[in-house]
Coordinates of C-alpha atoms in Angstrom, one line a residue:
X1 CA -83.7 150.7 -21.9
X2 CA -83.2 151.2 -18.2
X3 CA -80.2 148.8 -18.1
X4 CA -78.6 150.7 -21.0
X5 CA -79.0 154.0 -19.4
X6 CA -77.8 152.6 -16.0
X7 CA -74.8 151.3 -17.8
X8 CA -74.1 154.7 -19.3
X9 CA -74.4 156.2 -15.9
X10 CA -71.9 153.8 -14.4
X11 CA -69.5 154.6 -17.2
X12 CA -69.9 158.3 -16.4
X13 CA -69.3 157.7 -12.7
X14 CA -66.2 155.6 -13.5
X15 CA -64.9 158.4 -15.7
X16 CA -65.5 161.1 -13.1
X17 CA -63.9 158.9 -10.4
X18 CA -60.9 158.4 -12.7
X19 CA -60.7 162.0 -13.7
X20 CA -61.1 163.6 -10.2
X21 CA -59.7 160.8 -8.0
X22 CA -56.6 159.9 -10.1
X23 CA -55.8 162.3 -13.0
X24 CA -56.4 165.5 -11.1
X25 CA -54.4 164.3 -8.1
X26 CA -51.4 163.0 -10.1
X27 CA -49.0 165.8 -9.0
X28 CA -50.2 165.3 -5.4
X29 CA -49.5 161.6 -5.6
X30 CA -46.0 162.5 -6.8
X31 CA -45.4 164.8 -3.9
X32 CA -46.7 162.3 -1.4
X33 CA -44.5 159.5 -2.9
X34 CA -41.5 161.6 -1.8
X35 CA -43.0 162.5 1.6
X36 CA -43.7 159.0 2.9
X37 CA -40.4 157.7 4.2
X38 CA -41.4 154.0 4.4
X39 CA -43.3 151.7 2.1
X40 CA -43.9 154.6 -0.3
X41 CA -44.7 152.4 -3.3
X42 CA -47.4 150.6 -1.2
X43 CA -48.6 153.9 0.2
X44 CA -48.9 155.4 -3.3
X45 CA -51.0 152.4 -4.6
X46 CA -53.2 152.5 -1.5
X47 CA -53.9 156.2 -1.7
X48 CA -54.6 156.0 -5.5
X49 CA -57.2 153.2 -4.8
X50 CA -58.7 155.1 -1.9
X51 CA -59.0 158.4 -3.9
X52 CA -60.6 156.6 -6.9
X53 CA -63.0 154.6 -4.6
X54 CA -64.0 157.7 -2.7
X55 CA -65.1 159.6 -5.8
X56 CA -66.9 156.6 -7.1
X57 CA -68.7 156.3 -3.8
X58 CA -69.7 160.0 -4.0
X59 CA -71.0 159.7 -7.6
X60 CA -73.0 156.5 -6.7
X61 CA -74.5 158.2 -3.7
X62 CA -75.4 161.3 -5.6
X63 CA -77.0 159.2 -8.4
X64 CA -79.8 158.3 -5.9
X65 CA -81.1 161.8 -6.1
X66 CA -82.1 161.6 -9.8
X67 CA -80.4 162.6 -13.1
X68 CA -81.0 166.3 -12.7
X69 CA -79.6 166.6 -9.2
X70 CA -76.9 164.2 -10.1
X71 CA -75.7 166.4 -12.9
X72 CA -75.9 169.6 -10.9
X73 CA -74.2 168.2 -7.8
X74 CA -71.5 166.4 -9.7
X75 CA -70.9 169.6 -11.8
X76 CA -70.4 171.4 -8.5
X77 CA -67.9 168.7 -7.4
X78 CA -66.0 168.9 -10.7
X79 CA -65.7 172.6 -10.7
X80 CA -64.8 172.7 -7.0
X81 CA -62.2 170.1 -7.4
X82 CA -60.6 171.9 -10.4
X83 CA -60.6 175.2 -8.4
X84 CA -59.0 173.5 -5.4
X85 CA -56.6 171.6 -7.6
X86 CA -55.2 174.8 -9.1
X87 CA -54.0 175.9 -5.7
X88 CA -52.9 172.5 -4.6
X89 CA -50.9 171.8 -7.8
X90 CA -49.6 175.3 -8.8
X91 CA -49.0 176.7 -5.3
X92 CA -48.8 173.5 -3.2
X93 CA -51.5 174.8 -0.9
X94 CA -52.9 172.4 1.7
X95 CA -56.7 173.0 1.5
X96 CA -58.3 173.0 4.9
X97 CA -61.1 174.7 6.8
X98 CA -59.1 178.0 7.2
X99 CA -58.5 178.4 3.5
X100 CA -62.1 177.5 2.6
X101 CA -63.6 179.8 5.3
X102 CA -61.5 182.7 4.1
X103 CA -62.4 182.1 0.4
X104 CA -66.1 181.7 1.0
X105 CA -66.7 184.5 3.5
X106 CA -68.3 187.5 1.9
X107 CA -66.8 189.9 4.5
X108 CA -63.2 189.1 3.3
X109 CA -63.9 188.8 -0.4
X110 CA -61.5 191.7 -1.2
X111 CA -58.5 189.5 -0.1
X112 CA -59.8 186.3 -1.6
X113 CA -60.0 187.8 -5.1
X114 CA -56.5 189.1 -4.9
X115 CA -55.3 185.5 -5.0
X116 CA -57.3 184.7 -8.1
X117 CA -55.9 185.6 -11.6
X118 CA -56.7 184.8 -15.2
X119 CA -54.7 181.6 -15.0
X120 CA -57.0 180.3 -12.3
X121 CA -60.1 180.9 -14.5
X122 CA -58.5 179.3 -17.6
X123 CA -57.4 176.3 -15.6
X124 CA -60.9 175.8 -14.1
X125 CA -62.7 176.4 -17.4
X126 CA -60.5 174.1 -19.5
X127 CA -60.1 171.4 -16.9
X128 CA -63.9 171.2 -16.3
X129 CA -64.9 171.2 -19.9
X130 CA -64.6 167.5 -20.7
X131 CA -66.2 166.1 -17.5
X132 CA -69.0 168.6 -17.8
X133 CA -69.7 167.5 -21.4
X134 CA -69.7 163.9 -20.3
X135 CA -72.1 164.7 -17.4
X136 CA -74.6 166.6 -19.4
X137 CA -74.3 164.8 -22.7
X138 CA -74.9 161.2 -21.7
X139 CA -78.3 159.7 -21.1
X140 CA -79.1 158.3 -17.7
X141 CA -82.0 156.9 -15.6
X142 CA -84.1 158.9 -13.2
X143 CA -84.0 158.7 -9.4
X144 CA -83.3 155.2 -8.1
X145 CA -85.2 156.2 -5.0
X146 CA -88.4 156.8 -6.9
X147 CA -88.3 154.6 -10.0
X148 CA -86.2 151.5 -9.3
X149 CA -87.1 148.2 -7.9
X150 CA -85.6 146.7 -4.7
X151 CA -83.2 144.8 -6.9
X152 CA -81.9 148.0 -8.4
X153 CA -81.7 149.7 -5.0
X154 CA -79.7 146.6 -3.8
X155 CA -77.4 147.0 -6.7
X156 CA -76.8 150.6 -5.9
X157 CA -76.3 149.7 -2.2
X158 CA -73.8 147.0 -3.2
X159 CA -71.8 149.5 -5.2
X160 CA -71.8 151.9 -2.3
X161 CA -70.6 149.1 0.1
X162 CA -67.9 147.9 -2.3
X163 CA -66.6 151.4 -3.1
X164 CA -66.7 152.4 0.6
X165 CA -64.7 149.3 1.7
X166 CA -62.3 149.8 -1.2
X167 CA -61.6 153.3 0.2
X168 CA -61.5 152.5 3.9
X169 CA -59.8 149.1 4.1
X170 CA -56.5 149.9 2.3
X171 CA -56.2 153.0 4.5
X172 CA -56.7 151.0 7.6
X173 CA -54.0 148.5 6.4
X174 CA -51.6 151.4 5.9
X175 CA -52.5 152.9 9.2
X176 CA -51.5 149.7 11.0
X177 CA -48.2 149.7 9.1
X178 CA -47.6 153.3 10.1
X179 CA -48.4 152.5 13.8
X180 CA -45.9 149.7 13.7
X181 CA -43.3 151.9 12.1
X182 CA -44.0 154.7 14.7
X183 CA -43.5 152.3 17.6
X184 CA -40.1 151.4 16.3
X185 CA -39.2 155.1 16.0
X186 CA -40.8 156.0 19.3
X187 CA -43.0 158.7 17.8
X188 CA -46.7 159.5 17.3
X189 CA -48.0 160.7 14.0
X190 CA -51.4 162.0 12.9
X191 CA -54.0 159.5 11.7
X192 CA -52.9 158.1 8.3
X193 CA -56.5 158.2 7.0
X194 CA -57.0 161.7 8.3
X195 CA -53.8 162.9 6.5
X196 CA -54.8 161.2 3.3
X197 CA -58.3 162.7 3.4
X198 CA -56.8 166.2 3.9
X199 CA -54.3 165.7 1.2
X200 CA -56.3 164.9 -1.9
X201 CA -59.2 166.5 -3.7
X202 CA -62.2 166.3 -3.4
X203 CA -62.1 164.8 0.1
X204 CA -60.1 167.8 1.5
X205 CA -62.3 170.6 0.3
X206 CA -65.6 168.7 0.7
X207 CA -64.8 167.9 4.4
X208 CA -63.7 171.6 4.9
X209 CA -67.0 172.7 3.3
X210 CA -68.9 170.4 5.6
X211 CA -67.3 172.0 8.6
X212 CA -67.9 175.5 7.2
X213 CA -71.6 174.7 6.7
X214 CA -71.9 173.1 10.2
X215 CA -70.2 176.2 11.7
X216 CA -72.5 178.6 9.9
X217 CA -75.6 176.6 11.0
X218 CA -74.9 175.7 14.6
X219 CA -72.3 178.3 15.7
X220 CA -73.8 181.7 15.1
X221 CA -71.9 182.7 18.2
X222 CA -74.6 184.9 19.6
X223 CA -72.9 187.1 22.0
X224 CA -75.5 186.4 24.6
X225 CA -74.4 182.7 24.7
X226 CA -70.7 183.5 25.1
X227 CA -69.0 183.4 28.5
X228 CA -68.3 187.0 29.5
X229 CA -65.3 187.4 31.9
X230 CA -66.5 190.9 32.7
X231 CA -69.6 189.4 34.4
X232 CA -67.7 186.6 36.3
X233 CA -64.5 188.3 37.5
X234 CA -63.6 191.5 39.3
X235 CA -61.1 193.7 37.5
X236 CA -59.2 196.4 39.3
X237 CA -57.9 199.3 37.0
X238 CA -54.6 201.0 37.4
X239 CA -54.5 204.5 38.9
X240 CA -53.4 206.2 35.7
X241 CA -56.1 204.6 33.5
X242 CA -58.0 207.8 33.0
X243 CA -55.4 209.2 30.5
X244 CA -54.2 205.9 29.1
X245 CA -54.2 205.1 25.4
X246 CA -54.0 201.5 24.3
X247 CA -53.4 200.6 20.7
X248 CA -53.4 197.1 19.2
X249 CA -52.1 196.6 15.7
X250 CA -53.2 193.2 14.2
X251 CA -50.5 192.2 11.7
X252 CA -51.1 190.0 8.7
X253 CA -49.0 187.1 7.5
X254 CA -45.8 188.4 9.1
X255 CA -42.9 186.0 10.0
X256 CA -40.4 187.1 12.6
X257 CA -37.6 185.1 11.0
X258 CA -37.8 187.5 8.1
X259 CA -37.5 190.7 10.3
X260 CA -34.1 192.3 11.0
X261 CA -35.3 193.0 14.5
X262 CA -35.3 189.3 15.2
X263 CA -31.9 188.6 13.7
X264 CA -32.8 188.3 10.0
X265 CA -29.8 189.0 7.8
X266 CA -31.6 191.8 6.0
X267 CA -32.1 195.1 7.9
X268 CA -35.7 195.5 6.9
X269 CA -36.8 196.9 10.3
X270 CA -34.5 200.0 10.6
X271 CA -37.0 202.1 12.6
X272 CA -38.0 199.4 15.1
X273 CA -34.3 198.6 15.7
X274 CA -33.9 202.0 17.2
X275 CA -36.8 201.9 19.6
X276 CA -35.5 201.7 23.2
X277 CA -39.0 201.1 24.7
X278 CA -39.8 198.1 22.5
X279 CA -39.9 194.4 23.6
X280 CA -39.8 192.0 20.6
X281 CA -41.1 188.7 21.7
X282 CA -40.8 185.2 20.2
X283 CA -44.4 184.9 19.2
X284 CA -46.4 181.8 18.2
X285 CA -49.8 182.1 16.6
X286 CA -52.7 180.0 17.8
X287 CA -53.7 179.2 14.3
X288 CA -52.7 179.6 10.6
X289 CA -55.6 181.6 9.0
X290 CA -56.9 185.1 9.8
X291 CA -60.4 184.0 10.7
X292 CA -59.2 181.2 12.9
X293 CA -56.6 183.3 14.7
X294 CA -58.9 186.2 15.3
X295 CA -61.1 183.7 17.2
X296 CA -58.4 182.4 19.5
X297 CA -55.9 185.2 20.0
X298 CA -58.0 187.7 22.0
X299 CA -59.9 185.4 24.3
X300 CA -58.7 183.7 27.5
X301 CA -56.8 180.4 27.1
X302 CA -59.4 177.9 26.3
X303 CA -61.8 180.6 25.0
X304 CA -62.3 178.6 21.8
X305 CA -62.8 175.0 21.2
X306 CA -59.9 173.0 19.9
X307 CA -61.6 172.0 16.7
X308 CA -60.7 172.9 13.1
X309 CA -63.2 175.8 13.0
X310 CA -62.2 177.2 16.4
X311 CA -65.7 177.6 17.8
X312 CA -65.8 180.7 19.9
X313 CA -66.8 180.2 23.6
X314 CA -66.0 183.5 25.3
X315 CA -66.0 187.3 24.8
X316 CA -62.7 188.9 23.9
X317 CA -60.4 191.3 25.8
X318 CA -61.5 194.3 23.7
X319 CA -65.1 193.9 24.8
X320 CA -64.0 193.6 28.4
X321 CA -62.1 196.9 28.1
X322 CA -65.2 198.6 26.7
X323 CA -67.1 197.4 29.8
X324 CA -64.3 198.8 31.9
X325 CA -65.1 202.3 30.6
X326 CA -62.8 202.5 27.6
X327 CA -63.9 204.3 24.5
X328 CA -62.8 202.4 21.4
X329 CA -62.4 202.8 17.6
X330 CA -61.4 200.2 15.1
X331 CA -60.0 200.9 11.6
X332 CA -59.3 198.1 9.2
X333 CA -57.8 197.4 5.8
X334 CA -59.6 194.0 5.9
X335 CA -63.3 193.2 6.3
X336 CA -63.7 190.7 9.2
X337 CA -67.0 192.2 10.2
X338 CA -67.9 189.2 12.4
X339 CA -64.8 189.9 14.6
X340 CA -65.2 193.7 14.7
X341 CA -68.7 193.4 15.9
X342 CA -67.5 191.3 18.9
X343 CA -65.0 193.9 20.0
X344 CA -68.0 196.2 20.9
X345 CA -66.1 199.1 19.5
X346 CA -67.9 202.5 19.5
X347 CA -67.3 202.7 15.7
X348 CA -65.3 200.9 13.1
X349 CA -64.4 201.8 9.5
X350 CA -63.4 199.3 6.8
X351 CA -61.1 199.9 3.9
X352 CA -63.9 200.9 1.5
X353 CA -65.1 203.6 3.9
X354 CA -61.6 204.8 4.6
X355 CA -60.7 204.8 0.9
X356 CA -63.8 206.8 0.0
X357 CA -62.8 209.7 2.2
X358 CA -62.1 212.9 0.4
X359 CA -58.5 213.1 1.8
X360 CA -57.8 209.7 0.4
X361 CA -59.1 210.3 -3.1
X362 CA -56.6 209.0 -5.6
X363 CA -54.4 207.3 -3.0
X364 CA -53.7 203.6 -3.0
X365 CA -55.6 201.8 -0.3
X366 CA -52.9 200.5 1.9
X367 CA -52.0 200.4 5.6
X368 CA -50.7 204.0 5.8
X369 CA -54.2 205.3 5.5
X370 CA -54.8 204.0 9.0
X371 CA -52.5 206.6 10.4
X372 CA -54.8 209.5 9.7
X373 CA -57.7 207.6 11.1
X374 CA -55.7 207.0 14.2
X375 CA -54.8 210.7 14.5
X376 CA -58.5 211.6 14.3
X377 CA -59.3 209.0 16.9
X378 CA -56.8 210.4 19.4
X379 CA -57.9 214.0 18.7
X380 CA -61.5 213.0 19.3
X381 CA -60.5 211.5 22.7
X382 CA -58.0 214.0 24.2
X383 CA -58.5 212.8 27.7
X384 CA -57.4 209.1 27.1
X385 CA -58.9 205.9 28.5
X386 CA -59.2 205.1 24.8
X387 CA -58.6 201.9 22.8
X388 CA -57.7 201.9 19.1
X389 CA -57.6 198.7 17.1
X390 CA -55.8 198.8 13.7
X391 CA -56.2 195.8 11.4
X392 CA -53.6 195.9 8.6
X393 CA -53.1 194.1 5.3
X394 CA -49.5 193.7 6.3
X395 CA -47.8 191.0 4.2
X396 CA -50.9 189.4 2.6
X397 CA -50.2 188.2 -0.9
X398 CA -49.7 189.9 -3.5
X399 CA -46.7 191.2 -1.5
X400 CA -45.6 193.8 -4.1
X401 CA -49.1 195.4 -3.8
X402 CA -48.6 196.0 0.0
X403 CA -45.9 198.7 -0.3
X404 CA -45.2 201.8 -2.4
X405 CA -42.4 201.7 -5.0
X406 CA -40.1 203.6 -2.7
X407 CA -40.0 200.6 -0.5
X408 CA -39.0 198.1 -3.2
X409 CA -35.5 197.8 -1.8
X410 CA -35.0 194.1 -2.6
X411 CA -35.0 193.1 -6.2
X412 CA -36.2 191.4 -8.3
X413 CA -39.8 191.3 -7.1
X414 CA -42.8 189.1 -7.9
X415 CA -45.2 191.6 -9.5
X416 CA -48.2 189.7 -10.6
X417 CA -50.6 186.9 -9.6
X418 CA -50.0 185.0 -12.9
X419 CA -46.3 185.6 -13.0
X420 CA -43.9 182.6 -12.6
X421 CA -41.8 183.9 -9.8
X422 CA -38.5 182.5 -8.4
X423 CA -38.1 181.8 -4.7
X424 CA -35.8 184.8 -4.4
X425 CA -38.3 187.1 -6.1
X426 CA -41.1 186.0 -3.8
X427 CA -38.8 186.5 -0.7
X428 CA -37.7 189.9 -2.0
X429 CA -41.3 191.1 -2.3
X430 CA -42.2 189.6 1.1
X431 CA -39.2 191.3 2.8
X432 CA -40.2 194.6 1.2
X433 CA -43.6 194.3 2.7
X434 CA -42.1 193.9 6.1
X435 CA -39.9 196.9 5.5
X436 CA -43.1 198.8 4.9
X437 CA -44.6 197.3 8.1
X438 CA -41.6 198.7 10.0
X439 CA -42.3 202.2 8.5
X440 CA -46.1 201.9 9.3
X441 CA -45.4 200.9 12.9
X442 CA -43.1 203.8 13.4
X443 CA -45.8 206.2 12.3
X444 CA -48.1 204.6 14.8
X445 CA -45.6 205.1 17.6
X446 CA -45.0 208.7 16.6
X447 CA -48.6 209.6 17.4
X448 CA -48.2 208.5 21.0
X449 CA -44.7 209.5 22.2
X450 CA -45.9 212.3 24.3
X451 CA -48.8 210.4 25.8
X452 CA -49.4 207.7 28.5
X453 CA -49.6 204.9 26.0
X454 CA -49.0 201.2 25.2
X455 CA -48.9 199.7 21.8
X456 CA -49.2 196.0 21.1
X457 CA -48.5 194.4 17.7
X458 CA -49.1 190.7 16.9
X459 CA -49.4 189.1 13.5
X460 CA -52.3 186.7 13.0
X461 CA -50.2 184.0 11.5
X462 CA -47.0 183.5 9.4
X463 CA -46.6 182.6 5.8
X464 CA -44.9 179.9 3.6
X465 CA -42.9 181.6 0.9
X466 CA -41.0 179.9 -1.9
X467 CA -41.2 179.5 -5.7
X468 CA -44.7 180.4 -6.7
X469 CA -45.9 179.6 -3.2
X470 CA -47.4 182.3 -0.9
X471 CA -49.9 180.7 1.4
X472 CA -50.9 179.9 4.9
X473 CA -53.9 178.2 6.4
X474 CA -52.4 174.7 6.6
X475 CA -54.3 172.9 9.4
X476 CA -52.4 173.7 12.5
X477 CA -51.7 170.1 13.5
X478 CA -49.4 169.8 10.5
X479 CA -48.6 173.3 9.5
X480 CA -44.9 174.2 8.8
X481 CA -43.3 176.2 11.6
X482 CA -43.1 179.3 9.5
X483 CA -46.9 179.6 9.5
X484 CA -46.8 179.7 13.3
X485 CA -43.7 181.8 14.2
X486 CA -44.9 185.4 14.3
X487 CA -43.7 188.7 15.7
X488 CA -45.3 189.9 18.9
X489 CA -44.2 193.3 20.1
X490 CA -45.0 195.7 23.0
X491 CA -44.0 199.3 23.0
X492 CA -44.5 201.8 25.9
X493 CA -44.1 205.5 26.0
X494 CA -41.8 207.3 28.4
X495 CA -44.7 208.7 30.3
X496 CA -46.2 205.2 30.8
X497 CA -42.8 203.9 32.0
X498 CA -42.5 206.7 34.5
X499 CA -44.8 204.7 36.7
X500 CA -42.8 202.2 38.9
X501 CA -45.3 199.4 38.5
X502 CA -45.5 199.8 34.7
X503 CA -41.7 200.0 34.5
X504 CA -41.3 196.7 36.4
X505 CA -43.9 195.0 34.3
X506 CA -42.2 196.2 31.1
X507 CA -38.9 194.9 32.4
X508 CA -40.4 191.4 32.5
X509 CA -41.2 191.8 28.8
X510 CA -37.7 192.9 28.0
X511 CA -36.4 189.9 30.0
X512 CA -38.7 187.6 27.9
X513 CA -37.3 189.2 24.7
X514 CA -33.7 188.7 25.9
X515 CA -34.2 185.1 26.9
X516 CA -36.3 184.4 23.7
X517 CA -39.1 183.0 25.9
X518 CA -42.0 181.8 23.7
X519 CA -45.0 184.2 23.7
X520 CA -48.3 182.6 22.7
X521 CA -51.4 184.2 21.2
X522 CA -53.4 182.4 23.9
X523 CA -51.8 184.6 26.6
X524 CA -52.6 187.9 24.9
X525 CA -55.9 188.3 26.9
X526 CA -54.1 188.2 30.3
X527 CA -51.0 190.0 29.1
X528 CA -52.9 193.0 27.6
X529 CA -54.8 193.5 30.8
X530 CA -51.7 192.8 33.0
X531 CA -49.3 195.0 31.0
X532 CA -51.6 198.1 31.2
X533 CA -51.9 197.6 34.9
X534 CA -55.2 195.7 35.5
X535 CA -55.3 193.1 38.3
X536 CA -58.0 190.7 39.4
X537 CA -58.4 189.3 42.9
X538 CA -60.6 186.4 41.8
X539 CA -58.7 185.0 38.7
X540 CA -59.8 187.4 36.0
X541 CA -56.1 187.9 35.1
X542 CA -54.1 184.7 35.4
X543 CA -50.6 185.5 36.6
X544 CA -49.0 182.6 34.7
X545 CA -50.4 183.9 31.5
X546 CA -49.5 187.6 32.1
X547 CA -46.1 188.4 30.5
X548 CA -45.8 191.5 32.7
X549 CA -46.4 189.7 36.0
X550 CA -43.8 190.7 38.6
X551 CA -43.2 187.9 41.1
X552 CA -43.1 189.1 44.7
X553 CA -41.1 187.6 47.4
X554 CA -42.5 184.2 48.4
X555 CA -44.7 183.8 45.3
X556 CA -44.5 180.9 43.0

């Protein structure tokens, strides 16, 4: 009887391996076949064998836990693979840590659900139906760890060894072929096995899930354990800091190559085009997903580990300004509470709180609601030395929901999650969202024109936009350039520029903009401090990282 049940279980495992490893990945195999520029037929066969063998290895390993846990855990793998497969197949999304962290985090669930429509649920339900029936309908033995003899354990161990080698050895063979090919072309590519693991389901989302779990367990990022620059360096404030207003606008999914201000064919930045005190820099993001970029864009260079989860090592520039005596408020259309807590802002309000205010009753919850919050913040701090952080929704998908109908300049638009949209419709909607960003930023500047003020704007990452494709979060080592090229802008009021030192520093920004000098997220920490006039005699502001640094005679 045991042998019969064990045979049934092996058939179930083979079916699950075939279904998840081969059938579900067929469209991905097709894409990879056209991406590999050498030995693509061999690569296709190797990757199909590896994908099948990996799933079989997982099913065999899980079977050691007993039939109940086997069914539960494999049901989770099936449903997770179907869910990931929807975005991989329909939207060509590269599933990595950034995507998974954004999807699983409860404090950003409002944005995650906006990328999930009825088609997703139908796909997952229908696609999971047959494997779940097979899993729960077939008879199988109990736990091999409790009930089997050494011979049976050896049999399971043999299956694990064979399936593991069947997965690893072909990949190693192809990796040697790639290395030989790369030597001929004088180039260095990412690990072949690593790319394959990140390309197919379920290895891509399972490895990302493992990183997410590890990060949640071992990297609670207790502020007490983070390096605090305010405690290790001396910071000298500018003379006019007492009446200074600093505003940082965190953009979302904005690409500079789709903004008229940066030379885009469409004039979707008519307001910013007219700003004489604006420096539009050639920005590059430090990562490709909101959670990851928020970790690395406001700390000193090296303030996060260079790992997929961007483990935080240091306190950010906003907490430093708080310790320099700035009051601070933060208003957000997103819900990255973990980040907001680390700014040490005096108060912050999220979209739910802002939307529930009486004055906003009946209004759509979009970025323009942040303007009234900003007005109140300024009014409550009339003497200055005040920091305001605005976190926008910007150009997060669904683009057509990011702007009022009066800004639907470019037609046709992509109007629904489940719609089949052409590339042009997607781009039209995306460009309209940037048109609205232009309007929003103009309203921000209007609140500060008569004050001693500096406004910084930087998008967290870019966006890939084409037919039915509207995502970011590709692991940064292989992300397309449009997910890294972002707008970074600095605006200064006339009153701020009346100071000679400030004017000279701003001239350096304008020179960078004119020369199209790259501006990296990793240098925001030093540049925010340097551009508003802070200095440090012991290295707290690194001159080479400060975009506003004015070289004196004899300096390097």
